[in-house]
Amino acid sequence: MKYRLLIPFVCLFIFCNDASSQTEGDLFLKAAITKWIHAKEYTLKAATLMPEERYSFKPVVDEMNFGEQLVHLYDNIIWLTSTYLTNIPSPASKLKAANLNKQQVIDRLKIGYEYAENVLRDFDKHHLADSVTFFAGPMNKLQIINLLNDHQTHHRAQVLVYLRLNSIKPP
């Protein structure tokens, strides 16, 4: 008889834990989308600040130039998103920075960021734990989303240093 009274509490506990885990996926994706939108806006501001004639600037010979940093950032967004997060075809292929002017680079960045943002908006939270085969070892899709953000943050930080080296205050 005593155990009968526990059944509703056990059911409530199981239901609350299940609802909590679903909420965590929703919270993660919502936060990832918000962070992505802010990253897009900030990166585009930084890309706009550098004069077109300085897009070929690089601090040392072994580094990518300003434009190449941005094109690499774009290429990585497209690659990670289309390869590991969705079956939605990529909006473009790899780019050659030398063939693009400032406005073309900025336009491509917009396309890349918006593509990834749309994929994140449509992403099914139940697939965050899905494993993918990544060249550095197995990862889950949540880790790929984090990697996507970390990589663009890394290259945007380099772009900000390039701005400062050209006496331009970052946004």
Short mmCIF file of C-alpha atoms in Angstrom, two decimals:
data_model
loop_
_atom_site.label_atom_id
_atom_site.label_comp_id
_atom_site.label_asym_id
_atom_site.label_seq_id
_atom_site.Cartn_x
_atom_site.Cartn_y
_atom_site.Cartn_z
CA MET A 1 0.00 0.00 0.00
CA LYS A 2 2.84 2.41 0.87
CA TYR A 3 4.40 1.95 -2.56
CA ARG A 4 1.17 2.89 -4.36
CA LEU A 5 1.52 6.40 -2.98
CA LEU A 6 5.01 6.67 -4.48
CA ILE A 7 3.91 5.87 -8.03
CA PRO A 8 2.52 9.36 -8.80
CA PHE A 9 5.70 10.98 -7.45
CA VAL A 10 7.93 8.68 -9.49
CA CYS A 11 5.90 9.45 -12.62
CA LEU A 12 6.11 13.18 -11.91
CA PHE A 13 9.87 12.89 -11.37
CA ILE A 14 10.34 11.06 -14.68
CA PHE A 15 8.12 13.55 -16.52
CA CYS A 16 9.96 16.56 -15.05
CA ASN A 17 13.36 15.12 -15.91
CA ASP A 18 12.25 14.44 -19.48
CA ALA A 19 10.79 17.94 -19.84
CA SER A 20 13.97 19.41 -18.37
CA SER A 21 16.20 17.67 -20.91
CA GLN A 22 14.01 18.91 -23.75
CA THR A 23 14.21 22.42 -22.36
CA GLU A 24 18.01 22.24 -22.23
CA GLY A 25 18.14 21.51 -25.97
CA ASP A 26 15.79 24.40 -26.65
CA LEU A 27 17.82 26.72 -24.44
CA PHE A 28 21.08 25.70 -26.08
CA LEU A 29 19.77 26.28 -29.60
CA LYS A 30 18.14 29.58 -28.67
CA ALA A 31 21.40 30.79 -27.09
CA ALA A 32 23.43 29.53 -30.07
CA ILE A 33 21.19 31.40 -32.52
CA THR A 34 21.35 34.64 -30.51
CA LYS A 35 25.12 34.36 -30.23
CA TRP A 36 25.37 33.64 -33.96
CA ILE A 37 23.30 36.70 -34.90
CA HIS A 38 25.49 38.94 -32.73
CA ALA A 39 28.65 37.37 -34.20
CA LYS A 40 27.35 38.00 -37.72
CA GLU A 41 26.60 41.65 -36.98
CA TYR A 42 29.96 42.25 -35.31
CA THR A 43 31.97 40.46 -38.01
CA LEU A 44 30.22 42.40 -40.77
CA LYS A 45 30.95 45.68 -38.98
CA ALA A 46 34.62 44.73 -38.73
CA ALA A 47 34.72 43.69 -42.41
CA THR A 48 33.17 47.01 -43.41
CA LEU A 49 35.67 49.12 -41.45
CA MET A 50 38.75 48.01 -43.36
CA PRO A 51 39.27 50.05 -46.55
CA GLU A 52 39.20 47.93 -49.69
CA GLU A 53 42.83 48.72 -50.54
CA ARG A 54 43.83 47.23 -47.13
CA TYR A 55 42.03 43.90 -47.67
CA SER A 56 45.40 42.55 -48.84
CA PHE A 57 47.09 43.61 -45.57
CA LYS A 58 48.83 40.93 -43.53
CA PRO A 59 51.06 41.56 -40.54
CA VAL A 60 53.66 38.94 -41.54
CA VAL A 61 54.32 36.89 -44.64
CA ASP A 62 53.11 33.59 -43.17
CA GLU A 63 49.66 34.91 -42.18
CA MET A 64 46.50 35.15 -44.26
CA ASN A 65 45.68 38.68 -45.32
CA PHE A 66 42.57 40.50 -44.06
CA GLY A 67 40.37 39.37 -46.95
CA GLU A 68 41.66 35.81 -46.75
CA GLN A 69 40.80 35.66 -43.03
CA LEU A 70 37.21 36.58 -43.84
CA VAL A 71 36.96 34.21 -46.79
CA HIS A 72 38.41 31.40 -44.66
CA LEU A 73 35.84 32.17 -41.99
CA TYR A 74 33.07 31.99 -44.63
CA ASP A 75 34.42 28.73 -46.11
CA ASN A 76 34.53 27.12 -42.68
CA ILE A 77 30.96 28.19 -41.84
CA ILE A 78 29.72 26.66 -45.09
CA TRP A 79 31.78 23.49 -44.69
CA LEU A 80 30.90 22.71 -41.06
CA THR A 81 27.24 23.57 -41.48
CA SER A 82 26.63 21.72 -44.75
CA THR A 83 28.77 18.70 -43.86
CA TYR A 84 27.79 18.08 -40.25
CA LEU A 85 24.54 19.85 -39.37
CA THR A 86 22.16 19.62 -42.31
CA ASN A 87 21.24 18.08 -45.64
CA ILE A 88 20.27 21.51 -46.98
CA PRO A 89 22.62 22.18 -49.90
CA SER A 90 25.36 24.72 -49.39
CA PRO A 91 24.62 28.12 -50.98
CA ALA A 92 28.13 28.33 -52.44
CA SER A 93 31.41 26.55 -52.80
CA LYS A 94 34.90 27.41 -51.56
CA LEU A 95 36.11 30.84 -52.55
CA LYS A 96 39.44 32.27 -53.63
CA ALA A 97 40.02 35.50 -51.70
CA ALA A 98 42.28 36.90 -54.43
CA ASN A 99 39.36 36.94 -56.86
CA LEU A 100 37.01 38.92 -54.60
CA ASN A 101 36.69 42.59 -53.82
CA LYS A 102 35.60 43.95 -50.44
CA GLN A 103 31.88 44.00 -51.23
CA GLN A 104 31.96 40.45 -52.61
CA VAL A 105 33.67 39.24 -49.43
CA ILE A 106 31.05 40.99 -47.28
CA ASP A 107 28.22 39.60 -49.41
CA ARG A 108 29.62 36.09 -49.03
CA LEU A 109 29.95 36.50 -45.27
CA LYS A 110 26.28 37.49 -45.11
CA ILE A 111 25.32 34.41 -47.12
CA GLY A 112 27.40 32.12 -44.92
CA TYR A 113 26.15 33.51 -41.63
CA GLU A 114 22.52 33.49 -42.79
CA TYR A 115 22.82 29.94 -44.09
CA ALA A 116 24.15 28.71 -40.74
CA GLU A 117 21.56 30.77 -38.84
CA ASN A 118 18.73 29.18 -40.84
CA VAL A 119 20.15 25.72 -40.27
CA LEU A 120 20.32 26.42 -36.51
CA ARG A 121 16.75 27.74 -36.50
CA ASP A 122 15.50 24.55 -38.18
CA PHE A 123 17.78 22.22 -36.23
CA ASP A 124 15.98 19.45 -34.34
CA LYS A 125 17.15 19.54 -30.72
CA HIS A 126 16.83 15.76 -30.58
CA HIS A 127 19.86 15.49 -32.87
CA LEU A 128 22.28 17.51 -30.72
CA ALA A 129 23.81 14.31 -29.35
CA ASP A 130 24.09 12.62 -32.77
CA SER A 131 27.65 11.53 -33.44
CA VAL A 132 29.51 12.60 -36.57
CA THR A 133 32.84 11.45 -37.98
CA PHE A 134 35.14 14.45 -37.81
CA PHE A 135 38.74 14.49 -39.01
CA ALA A 136 39.94 15.21 -35.44
CA GLY A 137 37.87 12.36 -34.03
CA PRO A 138 34.21 11.64 -33.31
CA MET A 139 32.09 14.58 -32.20
CA ASN A 140 28.43 15.20 -31.63
CA LYS A 141 26.44 17.90 -33.38
CA LEU A 142 26.33 20.10 -30.29
CA GLN A 143 30.14 20.10 -30.38
CA ILE A 144 30.08 21.00 -34.07
CA ILE A 145 27.85 24.00 -33.29
CA ASN A 146 30.32 25.07 -30.61
CA LEU A 147 33.24 24.53 -32.99
CA LEU A 148 31.50 26.62 -35.64
CA ASN A 149 31.26 29.49 -33.18
CA ASP A 150 34.77 29.04 -31.78
CA HIS A 151 36.35 29.03 -35.23
CA GLN A 152 34.61 32.18 -36.44
CA THR A 153 35.45 33.92 -33.15
CA HIS A 154 39.12 32.98 -33.57
CA HIS A 155 39.38 34.41 -37.08
CA ARG A 156 37.31 37.47 -36.27
CA ALA A 157 39.74 38.18 -33.43
CA GLN A 158 42.59 38.10 -35.93
CA VAL A 159 40.67 40.52 -38.15
CA LEU A 160 40.29 42.88 -35.19
CA VAL A 161 44.05 42.84 -34.64
CA TYR A 162 44.55 43.61 -38.34
CA LEU A 163 42.24 46.61 -37.95
CA ARG A 164 44.23 47.90 -34.99
CA LEU A 165 47.49 47.41 -36.88
CA ASN A 166 46.00 49.75 -39.49
CA SER A 167 45.03 52.32 -36.83
CA ILE A 168 41.34 51.45 -37.18
CA LYS A 169 39.33 51.10 -34.00
CA PRO A 170 37.32 47.82 -34.04
CA PRO A 171 33.56 48.09 -33.60
#
